[in-house]
PDB file of C-alpha atoms in Angstrom:
ATOM      1  CA  MET A1043       0.000   0.000   0.000  1.00 42.00           C
ATOM      2  CA  ALA A1044       1.713   3.156  -1.175  1.00 40.00           C
ATOM      3  CA  ARG A1045      -0.305   5.331   1.175  1.00 45.00           C
ATOM      4  CA  ALA A1046      -3.520   5.095   3.105  1.00 42.00           C
ATOM      5  CA  ALA A1047      -6.563   6.661   1.515  1.00 41.00           C
ATOM      6  CA  ALA A1048      -7.730   9.821   3.207  1.00 41.00           C
ATOM      7  CA  VAL A1049     -11.298  10.958   3.678  1.00 40.00           C
ATOM      8  CA  THR A1050     -12.230  14.587   3.839  1.00 36.00           C
ATOM      9  CA  PRO A1051     -11.000  16.058   7.160  1.00 35.00           C
ATOM     10  CA  ALA A1052     -13.622  16.060   9.908  1.00 35.00           C
ATOM     11  CA  MET A1053     -12.581  19.469  11.222  1.00 37.00           C
ATOM     12  CA  PRO A1054     -13.906  22.368   9.168  1.00 37.00           C
ATOM     13  CA  ALA A1055     -11.252  24.473   7.522  1.00 38.00           C
ATOM     14  CA  ALA A1056     -11.217  28.116   8.481  1.00 42.00           C
ATOM     15  CA  ALA A1057      -9.011  30.777   7.016  1.00 47.00           C
ATOM     16  CA  GLY A1058      -5.568  29.172   6.903  1.00 52.00           C
ATOM     17  CA  GLY A1059      -3.651  31.819   8.810  1.00 55.00           C
ATOM     18  CA  ASP A1060      -6.361  32.392  11.440  1.00 64.00           C
ATOM     19  CA  ARG A1061      -6.806  28.685  12.086  1.00 65.00           C
ATOM     20  CA  SER A1062      -3.050  28.075  12.347  1.00 62.00           C
ATOM     21  CA  ALA A1063      -2.670  30.910  14.856  1.00 65.00           C
ATOM     22  CA  LEU A1064      -5.597  29.595  16.908  1.00 67.00           C
ATOM     23  CA  VAL A1065      -4.280  26.018  16.937  1.00 66.00           C
ATOM     24  CA  LEU A1066      -0.757  27.143  17.804  1.00 67.00           C
ATOM     25  CA  SER A1067      -2.045  29.304  20.674  1.00 68.00           C
ATOM     26  CA  ARG A1068      -4.052  26.406  22.079  1.00 68.00           C
ATOM     27  CA  LEU A1069      -1.142  23.987  21.750  1.00 66.00           C
ATOM     28  CA  GLN A1070       1.317  26.320  23.429  1.00 63.00           C
ATOM     29  CA  LEU A1071      -1.070  26.725  26.359  1.00 62.00           C
ATOM     30  CA  LEU A1072      -1.309  22.938  26.737  1.00 64.00           C
ATOM     31  CA  VAL A1073       2.456  22.536  26.493  1.00 64.00           C
ATOM     32  CA  THR A1074       3.185  25.308  28.987  1.00 60.00           C
ATOM     33  CA  ARG A1075       0.692  24.036  31.554  1.00 59.00           C
ATOM     34  CA  LYS A1076       1.461  20.315  31.346  1.00 59.00           C
ATOM     35  CA  LEU A1077       5.039  19.931  30.148  1.00 59.00           C
ATOM     36  CA  ASP A1078       6.729  22.773  32.008  1.00 56.00           C
ATOM     37  CA  GLY A1079       9.166  21.359  34.530  1.00 50.00           C
ATOM     38  CA  LEU A1080       8.914  17.820  33.151  1.00 50.00           C
ATOM     39  CA  LEU A1081      12.621  17.618  32.411  1.00 46.00           C
ATOM     40  CA  GLN A1082      15.172  19.042  34.810  1.00 46.00           C
ATOM     41  CA  GLY A1083      18.944  18.868  35.092  1.00 43.00           C
ATOM     42  CA  ASP A1084      21.827  19.401  32.707  1.00 40.00           C
ATOM     43  CA  TYR A1085      19.760  18.538  29.660  1.00 42.00           C
ATOM     44  CA  ALA A1086      16.221  19.563  28.841  1.00 42.00           C
ATOM     45  CA  GLY A1087      14.590  17.873  25.897  1.00 48.00           C
ATOM     46  CA  LEU A1088      12.619  14.887  24.668  1.00 53.00           C
ATOM     47  CA  LEU A1089      15.672  12.839  23.688  1.00 53.00           C
ATOM     48  CA  PRO A1090      18.611  13.207  26.107  1.00 50.00           C
ATOM     49  CA  GLY A1091      21.792  13.730  24.139  1.00 49.00           C
ATOM     50  CA  PRO A1092      25.203  12.379  25.126  1.00 51.00           C
ATOM     51  CA  GLY A1093      27.006  15.737  25.275  1.00 51.00           C
ATOM     52  CA  SER A1094      30.772  16.117  25.039  1.00 50.00           C
ATOM     53  CA  GLU A1095      31.960  16.869  28.582  1.00 51.00           C
ATOM     54  CA  ALA A1096      33.525  13.783  30.215  1.00 55.00           C
ATOM     55  CA  GLY A1097      31.874  12.406  33.332  1.00 59.00           C
ATOM     56  CA  GLU A1098      32.413   9.323  35.485  1.00 69.00           C
ATOM     57  CA  SER A1099      32.803   5.757  34.226  1.00 78.00           C
ATOM     58  CA  ARG A1100      30.573   2.742  34.785  1.00 82.00           C
ATOM     59  CA  GLU A1101      30.525  -0.866  33.669  1.00 86.00           C
ATOM     60  CA  TYR A1102      29.469  -1.608  30.123  1.00 86.00           C
ATOM     61  CA  ARG A1103      25.905  -2.843  29.628  1.00 83.00           C
ATOM     62  CA  PRO A1104      24.373  -4.363  26.506  1.00 83.00           C
ATOM     63  CA  GLY A1105      23.111  -1.545  24.319  1.00 74.00           C
ATOM     64  CA  ASP A1106      25.769   1.006  25.313  1.00 79.00           C
ATOM     65  CA  ASP A1107      27.488   2.912  22.533  1.00 77.00           C
ATOM     66  CA  VAL A1108      30.893   1.282  22.009  1.00 81.00           C
ATOM     67  CA  ARG A1109      32.237   4.658  20.913  1.00 78.00           C
ATOM     68  CA  ARG A1110      32.095   5.702  24.569  1.00 80.00           C
ATOM     69  CA  MET A1111      34.318   2.888  25.826  1.00 86.00           C
ATOM     70  CA  ASP A1112      36.706   4.031  28.557  1.00 86.00           C
ATOM     71  CA  TRP A1113      39.773   1.998  27.599  1.00 89.00           C
ATOM     72  CA  PRO A1114      42.122   3.096  30.459  1.00 87.00           C
ATOM     73  CA  VAL A1115      39.573   2.061  33.105  1.00 87.00           C
ATOM     74  CA  THR A1116      38.797  -1.123  31.159  1.00 89.00           C
ATOM     75  CA  ALA A1117      42.493  -2.016  31.152  1.00 89.00           C
ATOM     76  CA  ARG A1118      42.898  -1.330  34.883  1.00 87.00           C
ATOM     77  CA  THR A1119      39.834  -3.263  35.991  1.00 88.00           C
ATOM     78  CA  THR A1120      39.820  -5.949  33.239  1.00 89.00           C
ATOM     79  CA  MET A1121      36.086  -5.218  32.951  1.00 89.00           C
ATOM     80  CA  PRO A1122      34.635  -3.218  30.053  1.00 90.00           C
ATOM     81  CA  HIS A1123      33.650   0.308  31.112  1.00 87.00           C
ATOM     82  CA  VAL A1124      32.030   3.203  29.307  1.00 86.00           C
ATOM     83  CA  ARG A1125      32.562   6.892  29.988  1.00 80.00           C
ATOM     84  CA  ARG A1126      29.463   8.855  30.870  1.00 70.00           C
ATOM     85  CA  THR A1127      29.192  12.324  29.426  1.00 63.00           C
ATOM     86  CA  VAL A1128      27.430  15.423  30.687  1.00 54.00           C
ATOM     87  CA  ALA A1129      25.163  17.012  28.106  1.00 52.00           C
ATOM     88  CA  ASP A1130      26.241  20.396  26.828  1.00 48.00           C
ATOM     89  CA  ARG A1131      24.428  23.381  28.262  1.00 51.00           C
ATOM     90  CA  GLU A1132      24.142  24.819  24.779  1.00 67.00           C
ATOM     91  CA  LEU A1133      22.519  22.145  22.670  1.00 78.00           C
ATOM     92  CA  GLU A1134      21.458  22.563  19.065  1.00 86.00           C
ATOM     93  CA  THR A1135      18.250  20.831  18.011  1.00 89.00           C
ATOM     94  CA  TRP A1136      17.053  20.650  14.422  1.00 92.00           C
ATOM     95  CA  LEU A1137      13.570  19.670  13.288  1.00 94.00           C
ATOM     96  CA  ALA A1138      12.716  18.185   9.901  1.00 94.00           C
ATOM     97  CA  VAL A1139       8.998  18.937   9.574  1.00 94.00           C
ATOM     98  CA  ASP A1140       7.074  17.181   6.815  1.00 92.00           C
ATOM     99  CA  LEU A1141       3.927  19.107   5.839  1.00 90.00           C
ATOM    100  CA  SER A1142       2.995  17.167   2.721  1.00 86.00           C
ATOM    101  CA  ALA A1143      -0.632  17.180   1.617  1.00 85.00           C
ATOM    102  CA  SER A1144      -1.292  13.879   3.434  1.00 86.00           C
ATOM    103  CA  LEU A1145      -0.755  15.723   6.739  1.00 88.00           C
ATOM    104  CA  ASP A1146      -3.701  18.062   6.070  1.00 84.00           C
ATOM    105  CA  PHE A1147      -6.115  15.348   7.147  1.00 85.00           C
ATOM    106  CA  GLY A1148      -7.630  13.948  10.313  1.00 85.00           C
ATOM    107  CA  THR A1149     -10.678  12.121  11.630  1.00 85.00           C
ATOM    108  CA  GLY A1150      -9.836  12.288  15.339  1.00 82.00           C
ATOM    109  CA  GLN A1151      -9.686  15.232  17.698  1.00 85.00           C
ATOM    110  CA  TRP A1152      -6.902  16.835  15.667  1.00 86.00           C
ATOM    111  CA  LEU A1153      -5.703  17.062  12.114  1.00 89.00           C
ATOM    112  CA  LYS A1154      -2.405  15.316  11.500  1.00 92.00           C
ATOM    113  CA  ARG A1155      -0.959  18.737  10.720  1.00 90.00           C
ATOM    114  CA  ASP A1156      -2.041  19.950  14.183  1.00 89.00           C
ATOM    115  CA  VAL A1157      -0.234  17.043  15.837  1.00 91.00           C
ATOM    116  CA  VAL A1158       2.904  17.890  13.835  1.00 92.00           C
ATOM    117  CA  ILE A1159       2.746  21.476  15.120  1.00 90.00           C
ATOM    118  CA  ALA A1160       2.041  20.156  18.630  1.00 88.00           C
ATOM    119  CA  ALA A1161       5.181  18.015  18.548  1.00 90.00           C
ATOM    120  CA  ALA A1162       7.244  20.957  17.313  1.00 91.00           C
ATOM    121  CA  ALA A1163       5.803  23.193  20.047  1.00 88.00           C
ATOM    122  CA  ALA A1164       6.629  20.642  22.750  1.00 86.00           C
ATOM    123  CA  LEU A1165      10.171  20.229  21.455  1.00 86.00           C
ATOM    124  CA  ALA A1166      10.698  23.972  21.320  1.00 86.00           C
ATOM    125  CA  HIS A1167       9.347  24.445  24.837  1.00 81.00           C
ATOM    126  CA  LEU A1168      11.518  21.687  26.292  1.00 78.00           C
ATOM    127  CA  THR A1169      14.763  22.492  24.501  1.00 79.00           C
ATOM    128  CA  VAL A1170      14.946  26.291  24.274  1.00 77.00           C
ATOM    129  CA  ARG A1171      16.338  27.050  27.693  1.00 67.00           C
ATOM    130  CA  GLY A1172      19.827  27.563  29.047  1.00 64.00           C
ATOM    131  CA  GLY A1173      21.069  28.981  25.745  1.00 72.00           C
ATOM    132  CA  ASN A1174      19.953  26.017  23.624  1.00 83.00           C
ATOM    133  CA  ARG A1175      19.124  26.698  19.983  1.00 88.00           C
ATOM    134  CA  ILE A1176      16.460  25.217  17.738  1.00 91.00           C
ATOM    135  CA  GLY A1177      16.081  25.356  13.967  1.00 92.00           C
ATOM    136  CA  ALA A1178      13.969  23.606  11.367  1.00 93.00           C
ATOM    137  CA  VAL A1179      13.675  22.549   7.766  1.00 93.00           C
ATOM    138  CA  VAL A1180      10.119  22.323   6.442  1.00 93.00           C
ATOM    139  CA  GLY A1181       8.754  20.458   3.442  1.00 90.00           C
ATOM    140  CA  THR A1182       5.372  21.628   2.156  1.00 86.00           C
ATOM    141  CA  GLY A1183       4.650  19.252  -0.677  1.00 74.00           C
ATOM    142  CA  ALA A1184       5.190  19.726  -4.375  1.00 64.00           C
ATOM    143  CA  PRO A1185       2.912  20.459  -7.325  1.00 49.00           C
ATOM    144  CA  ALA A1186       1.802  17.171  -8.868  1.00 44.00           C
ATOM    145  CA  PRO A1187       2.280  17.166 -12.670  1.00 43.00           C
ATOM    146  CA  ALA A1188      -0.877  17.179 -14.775  1.00 40.00           C
ATOM    147  CA  GLY A1189      -1.927  13.807 -16.098  1.00 37.00           C
ATOM    148  CA  ARG A1190       0.224  11.896 -13.596  1.00 37.00           C
ATOM    149  CA  TRP A1191      -0.400   8.163 -13.824  1.00 31.00           C
ATOM    150  CA  ARG A1192      -1.182   5.936 -10.850  1.00 36.00           C
ATOM    151  CA  GLY A1193       1.899   4.799  -8.920  1.00 36.00           C
ATOM    152  CA  ALA A1194       4.228   7.541 -10.131  1.00 33.00           C
ATOM    153  CA  SER A1195       6.085   9.554  -7.483  1.00 37.00           C
ATOM    154  CA  PRO A1196       4.994  13.186  -7.087  1.00 40.00           C
ATOM    155  CA  ALA A1197       7.599  15.690  -8.191  1.00 39.00           C
ATOM    156  CA  THR A1198       9.486  17.828  -5.706  1.00 41.00           C
ATOM    157  CA  GLY A1199       9.669  21.270  -7.190  1.00 44.00           C
ATOM    158  CA  PRO A1200      11.922  24.167  -6.238  1.00 41.00           C
ATOM    159  CA  GLY A1201      10.930  26.220  -3.243  1.00 42.00           C
ATOM    160  CA  THR A1202       9.085  23.366  -1.488  1.00 74.00           C
ATOM    161  CA  LEU A1203      11.815  22.974   1.170  1.00 83.00           C
ATOM    162  CA  LEU A1204      12.267  25.802   3.664  1.00 87.00           C
ATOM    163  CA  ARG A1205      15.161  26.258   6.112  1.00 89.00           C
ATOM    164  CA  LEU A1206      14.663  28.202   9.350  1.00 90.00           C
ATOM    165  CA  PRO A1207      18.027  28.983  11.032  1.00 89.00           C
ATOM    166  CA  ALA A1208      18.755  27.711  14.547  1.00 88.00           C
ATOM    167  CA  ARG A1209      18.505  30.457  17.160  1.00 88.00           C
ATOM    168  CA  GLY A1210      18.262  30.613  20.924  1.00 85.00           C
ATOM    169  CA  GLY A1211      15.657  32.222  23.122  1.00 85.00           C
ATOM    170  CA  ARG A1212      11.927  31.808  23.543  1.00 84.00           C
ATOM    171  CA  LYS A1213      11.100  34.734  21.286  1.00 87.00           C
ATOM    172  CA  GLU A1214      13.006  33.167  18.399  1.00 89.00           C
ATOM    173  CA  ALA A1215      11.379  29.796  19.115  1.00 88.00           C
ATOM    174  CA  GLN A1216       7.945  31.425  18.969  1.00 87.00           C
ATOM    175  CA  GLY A1217       8.821  32.887  15.585  1.00 90.00           C
ATOM    176  CA  LEU A1218       9.961  29.477  14.335  1.00 91.00           C
ATOM    177  CA  LEU A1219       6.698  27.869  15.448  1.00 90.00           C
ATOM    178  CA  ARG A1220       4.639  30.602  13.787  1.00 89.00           C
ATOM    179  CA  ALA A1221       6.570  30.026  10.549  1.00 90.00           C
ATOM    180  CA  ILE A1222       5.888  26.271  10.720  1.00 91.00           C
ATOM    181  CA  ALA A1223       2.201  26.731  11.590  1.00 88.00           C
ATOM    182  CA  GLY A1224       1.772  29.297   8.824  1.00 86.00           C
ATOM    183  CA  ALA A1225       3.433  27.198   6.115  1.00 85.00           C
ATOM    184  CA  GLU A1226       1.098  26.602   3.190  1.00 83.00           C
ATOM    185  CA  ILE A1227       0.552  22.939   2.392  1.00 81.00           C
ATOM    186  CA  ARG A1228       0.815  22.347  -1.353  1.00 81.00           C
ATOM    187  CA  PRO A1229      -0.481  19.471  -3.494  1.00 78.00           C
ATOM    188  CA  GLY A1230       1.774  16.458  -3.818  1.00 75.00           C
ATOM    189  CA  ARG A1231       4.397  15.030  -1.494  1.00 79.00           C
ATOM    190  CA  SER A1232       7.683  16.624  -0.555  1.00 80.00           C
ATOM    191  CA  ASP A1233      10.783  14.445  -0.835  1.00 87.00           C
ATOM    192  CA  LEU A1234      11.252  13.215   2.744  1.00 91.00           C
ATOM    193  CA  GLY A1235      14.724  11.912   1.937  1.00 91.00           C
ATOM    194  CA  ALA A1236      15.822  15.307   0.653  1.00 91.00           C
ATOM    195  CA  LEU A1237      14.226  16.963   3.696  1.00 92.00           C
ATOM    196  CA  VAL A1238      16.182  14.726   6.106  1.00 93.00           C
ATOM    197  CA  ASP A1239      19.352  15.213   4.088  1.00 91.00           C
ATOM    198  CA  MET A1240      19.066  18.979   4.617  1.00 91.00           C
ATOM    199  CA  LEU A1241      19.918  18.294   8.272  1.00 90.00           C
ATOM    200  CA  ASN A1242      23.238  16.814   7.125  1.00 86.00           C
ATOM    201  CA  ARG A1243      24.233  19.916   5.176  1.00 81.00           C
ATOM    202  CA  PRO A1244      26.196  21.778   6.263  1.00 77.00           C
ATOM    203  CA  PRO A1245      27.817  19.439   8.810  1.00 72.00           C
ATOM    204  CA  ARG A1246      27.011  20.556  12.364  1.00 75.00           C
ATOM    205  CA  ARG A1247      28.385  19.703  15.776  1.00 74.00           C
ATOM    206  CA  ARG A1248      26.778  16.766  17.512  1.00 80.00           C
ATOM    207  CA  GLY A1249      23.246  17.496  18.670  1.00 84.00           C
ATOM    208  CA  VAL A1250      19.654  16.290  18.374  1.00 88.00           C
ATOM    209  CA  ALA A1251      17.752  15.832  15.103  1.00 92.00           C
ATOM    210  CA  VAL A1252      13.991  15.253  15.082  1.00 93.00           C
ATOM    211  CA  VAL A1253      12.033  14.124  12.014  1.00 95.00           C
ATOM    212  CA  ILE A1254       8.265  14.717  12.223  1.00 95.00           C
ATOM    213  CA  SER A1255       6.228  13.067   9.479  1.00 94.00           C
ATOM    214  CA  ASP A1256       3.626  10.412   8.699  1.00 93.00           C
ATOM    215  CA  PHE A1257       6.444   8.538   6.891  1.00 94.00           C
ATOM    216  CA  LEU A1258       4.107   7.470   4.086  1.00 90.00           C
ATOM    217  CA  ALA A1259       6.873   8.001   1.546  1.00 89.00           C
ATOM    218  CA  PRO A1260       8.629   4.741   0.575  1.00 90.00           C
ATOM    219  CA  PRO A1261      11.198   3.767   3.257  1.00 93.00           C
ATOM    220  CA  GLN A1262      13.906   3.392   0.635  1.00 92.00           C
ATOM    221  CA  GLN A1263      13.543   7.128  -0.026  1.00 91.00           C
ATOM    222  CA  TRP A1264      14.318   8.311   3.517  1.00 94.00           C
ATOM    223  CA  GLY A1265      16.030   5.339   5.194  1.00 94.00           C
ATOM    224  CA  ARG A1266      19.574   6.018   3.989  1.00 94.00           C
ATOM    225  CA  PRO A1267      19.558   9.779   4.790  1.00 94.00           C
ATOM    226  CA  LEU A1268      18.240   8.913   8.266  1.00 94.00           C
ATOM    227  CA  ARG A1269      21.068   6.420   8.859  1.00 94.00           C
ATOM    228  CA  LYS A1270      23.565   9.003   7.700  1.00 93.00           C
ATOM    229  CA  LEU A1271      22.063  11.537  10.113  1.00 92.00           C
ATOM    230  CA  ARG A1272      22.323   9.055  12.998  1.00 91.00           C
ATOM    231  CA  VAL A1273      26.101   8.754  12.557  1.00 88.00           C
ATOM    232  CA  ARG A1274      26.585  12.224  14.019  1.00 86.00           C
ATOM    233  CA  HIS A1275      23.396  13.086  15.881  1.00 89.00           C
ATOM    234  CA  ASP A1276      20.849  11.570  18.243  1.00 88.00           C
ATOM    235  CA  VAL A1277      17.773  11.071  16.095  1.00 92.00           C
ATOM    236  CA  LEU A1278      14.129  11.021  17.125  1.00 92.00           C
ATOM    237  CA  ALA A1279      11.446  10.051  14.599  1.00 94.00           C
ATOM    238  CA  ILE A1280       7.924  11.226  15.438  1.00 95.00           C
ATOM    239  CA  GLU A1281       5.363   9.352  13.355  1.00 96.00           C
ATOM    240  CA  VAL A1282       1.910  10.941  13.074  1.00 95.00           C
ATOM    241  CA  VAL A1283      -0.979   8.543  12.429  1.00 94.00           C
ATOM    242  CA  ASP A1284      -4.739   8.852  11.966  1.00 93.00           C
ATOM    243  CA  PRO A1285      -6.979   5.886  12.883  1.00 92.00           C
ATOM    244  CA  ARG A1286      -8.570   5.800   9.434  1.00 89.00           C
ATOM    245  CA  GLU A1287      -5.129   5.066   7.993  1.00 90.00           C
ATOM    246  CA  LEU A1288      -5.080   1.842  10.000  1.00 91.00           C
ATOM    247  CA  GLU A1289      -8.596   0.532   9.405  1.00 89.00           C
ATOM    248  CA  LEU A1290     -11.763   1.443   7.541  1.00 86.00           C
ATOM    249  CA  PRO A1291     -15.125   1.822   9.307  1.00 85.00           C
ATOM    250  CA  ASP A1292     -18.218   0.030   8.039  1.00 84.00           C
ATOM    251  CA  VAL A1293     -20.128   3.060   6.712  1.00 82.00           C
ATOM    252  CA  GLY A1294     -21.285   1.827   3.314  1.00 84.00           C
ATOM    253  CA  VAL A1295     -20.076   3.635   0.200  1.00 85.00           C
ATOM    254  CA  LEU A1296     -17.346   6.056   1.257  1.00 82.00           C
ATOM    255  CA  PRO A1297     -15.922   8.676  -1.123  1.00 83.00           C
ATOM    256  CA  VAL A1298     -12.189   9.028  -0.473  1.00 78.00           C
ATOM    257  CA  ILE A1299      -9.726  11.544  -1.877  1.00 77.00           C
ATOM    258  CA  ASP A1300      -5.984  11.158  -2.124  1.00 73.00           C
ATOM    259  CA  PRO A1301      -4.872  14.582  -0.811  1.00 68.00           C
ATOM    260  CA  GLU A1302      -1.578  14.359  -2.696  1.00 67.00           C
ATOM    261  CA  THR A1303      -3.043  13.672  -6.152  1.00 70.00           C
ATOM    262  CA  GLY A1304      -6.663  14.806  -5.882  1.00 72.00           C
ATOM    263  CA  GLU A1305      -7.874  11.422  -7.166  1.00 80.00           C
ATOM    264  CA  LEU A1306     -11.402  10.555  -6.023  1.00 83.00           C
ATOM    265  CA  HIS A1307     -12.581   6.984  -5.422  1.00 81.00           C
ATOM    266  CA  GLU A1308     -15.711   5.442  -4.000  1.00 85.00           C
ATOM    267  CA  VAL A1309     -15.039   2.542  -1.637  1.00 84.00           C
ATOM    268  CA  GLN A1310     -17.638  -0.005  -0.501  1.00 84.00           C
ATOM    269  CA  THR A1311     -16.647  -0.290   3.163  1.00 84.00           C
ATOM    270  CA  ALA A1312     -19.464  -2.769   3.879  1.00 87.00           C
ATOM    271  CA  ASP A1313     -17.294  -5.490   2.306  1.00 88.00           C
ATOM    272  CA  PRO A1314     -15.539  -7.244   5.242  1.00 89.00           C
ATOM    273  CA  ARG A1315     -12.860  -8.686   2.950  1.00 92.00           C
ATOM    274  CA  LEU A1316     -11.952  -5.203   1.745  1.00 89.00           C
ATOM    275  CA  ARG A1317     -11.727  -3.910   5.305  1.00 90.00           C
ATOM    276  CA  ARG A1318      -9.579  -6.879   6.310  1.00 93.00           C
ATOM    277  CA  ARG A1319      -7.209  -6.440   3.351  1.00 93.00           C
ATOM    278  CA  TYR A1320      -6.949  -2.725   4.091  1.00 91.00           C
ATOM    279  CA  ALA A1321      -6.108  -3.349   7.759  1.00 93.00           C
ATOM    280  CA  GLU A1322      -3.525  -5.993   6.848  1.00 95.00           C
ATOM    281  CA  ALA A1323      -1.878  -3.732   4.269  1.00 94.00           C
ATOM    282  CA  ALA A1324      -1.843  -0.808   6.719  1.00 94.00           C
ATOM    283  CA  ALA A1325      -0.300  -2.981   9.463  1.00 94.00           C
ATOM    284  CA  ALA A1326       2.372  -4.212   7.057  1.00 95.00           C
ATOM    285  CA  GLN A1327       3.125  -0.636   6.001  1.00 94.00           C
ATOM    286  CA  ARG A1328       3.531   0.559   9.607  1.00 95.00           C
ATOM    287  CA  ALA A1329       5.688  -2.472  10.441  1.00 95.00           C
ATOM    288  CA  ALA A1330       7.967  -1.614   7.508  1.00 95.00           C
ATOM    289  CA  ILE A1331       8.239   1.982   8.736  1.00 96.00           C
ATOM    290  CA  ALA A1332       9.094   0.840  12.273  1.00 95.00           C
ATOM    291  CA  ALA A1333      11.682  -1.628  10.954  1.00 95.00           C
ATOM    292  CA  GLU A1334      13.379   1.051   8.849  1.00 96.00           C
ATOM    293  CA  LEU A1335      13.512   3.428  11.817  1.00 95.00           C
ATOM    294  CA  ARG A1336      15.053   0.713  14.000  1.00 94.00           C
ATOM    295  CA  ALA A1337      17.612  -0.054  11.319  1.00 94.00           C
ATOM    296  CA  ALA A1338      18.535   3.637  11.223  1.00 93.00           C
ATOM    297  CA  GLY A1339      19.028   3.671  15.010  1.00 91.00           C
ATOM    298  CA  ALA A1340      16.366   6.336  15.570  1.00 92.00           C
ATOM    299  CA  ALA A1341      14.176   6.555  18.651  1.00 91.00           C
ATOM    300  CA  HIS A1342      10.553   6.139  17.560  1.00 93.00           C
ATOM    301  CA  LEU A1343       7.545   7.991  18.960  1.00 93.00           C
ATOM    302  CA  ARG A1344       4.110   7.432  17.423  1.00 94.00           C
ATOM    303  CA  LEU A1345       1.419  10.076  17.954  1.00 94.00           C
ATOM    304  CA  ARG A1346      -2.215   9.593  16.926  1.00 93.00           C
ATOM    305  CA  THR A1347      -4.881  12.163  16.135  1.00 92.00           C
ATOM    306  CA  ASP A1348      -7.445  10.336  18.298  1.00 90.00           C
ATOM    307  CA  ARG A1349      -5.305  10.023  21.417  1.00 89.00           C
ATOM    308  CA  ASP A1350      -3.769  12.297  24.024  1.00 86.00           C
ATOM    309  CA  TRP A1351      -0.520  13.155  22.233  1.00 84.00           C
ATOM    310  CA  LEU A1352       0.728  14.983  25.326  1.00 82.00           C
ATOM    311  CA  LEU A1353       0.386  11.864  27.477  1.00 82.00           C
ATOM    312  CA  ASP A1354       2.152   9.803  24.809  1.00 87.00           C
ATOM    313  CA  MET A1355       5.041  12.274  24.887  1.00 83.00           C
ATOM    314  CA  VAL A1356       5.282  12.087  28.678  1.00 78.00           C
ATOM    315  CA  ARG A1357       5.346   8.293  28.533  1.00 81.00           C
ATOM    316  CA  PHE A1358       8.033   8.425  25.872  1.00 84.00           C
ATOM    317  CA  VAL A1359      10.220  10.695  28.012  1.00 76.00           C
ATOM    318  CA  ALA A1360       9.775   8.380  30.998  1.00 73.00           C
ATOM    319  CA  ALA A1361      10.700   5.336  28.902  1.00 76.00           C
ATOM    320  CA  GLN A1362      13.797   7.094  27.536  1.00 72.00           C
ATOM    321  CA  ARG A1363      14.926   8.041  31.028  1.00 66.00           C
ATOM    322  CA  HIS A1364      14.382   4.496  32.287  1.00 66.00           C
ATOM    323  CA  ALA A1365      16.276   3.061  29.312  1.00 65.00           C
ATOM    324  CA  ARG A1366      19.225   5.377  29.890  1.00 61.00           C
ATOM    325  CA  THR A1367      19.306   4.453  33.578  1.00 56.00           C
ATOM    326  CA  ARG A1368      19.599   0.817  32.577  1.00 56.00           C
ATOM    327  CA  GLY A1369      22.268   1.567  29.982  1.00 49.00           C
ATOM    328  CA  THR A1370      20.335   1.367  26.716  1.00 46.00           C
ATOM    329  CA  THR A1371      18.468   4.013  24.720  1.00 45.00           C
ATOM    330  CA  ARG A1372      16.341   1.832  22.463  1.00 45.00           C
TER     331      ARG A1372
END
């Protein structure tokens, strides 16, 4: 299944700019009230980075990064040890935000686009403190060529990828979020691989890279750039999912529109075999996405439009902290 079919969004569309400002204001209020003070200490963020300042040593545990082996201590004790590091006070976080046309859709409490902005707002709130900087690259789709045949990949035209420089301070972070929320979603799909690769150029000092997308593009398109990004940075992949992309409801004849191509189809959802095949194909697609993210070494957080995304983020942070305490981050 190349991508899940999308029905018309349940939330009525208001004026683009007004709606984006309203959603962003609501999200920032939620983030400020519920996430403030969640992370304390040397590092504040969703994915604790390793830093560069040397700390104390401890015994090696399965899952530890072998690049942090403390060879002098290992030689003295004849037991493998790794060197802990204290995260830098000034951390640079970069977001790769996919706003392809498939993100302008949702049948739950939120549009997928809203959840993308929510994730960016939470990251900005948790990382922009103590001199930390945050920047972003944004993909907003690409015009689909006229007469495009089924199965062809949408083109990525010039000007569909936007870079927002990394800057410190809450005021600059607010401006970055407004730019992301106000980005105009265009027809077609932006090249997720090219979007991720923008985080590799120019080379930056070690930091945190976050990719926010529905990852409906073929894994072979973005898998290699993600692995390349992981060589230098800690990578977090935030996958945004709508329940209708996982299973179809039994509602009779359902008109569905592919938001990336504009193609309209009528689907007979009363057919149980069709619903079963759809669910199986969707499960296989999500399993392939998860497998590619694991192969790239990225931490994986899935957010759904019909669930409390804030609670899912809190649980993710708790799991990451627990994993690091036990010596593994995956």
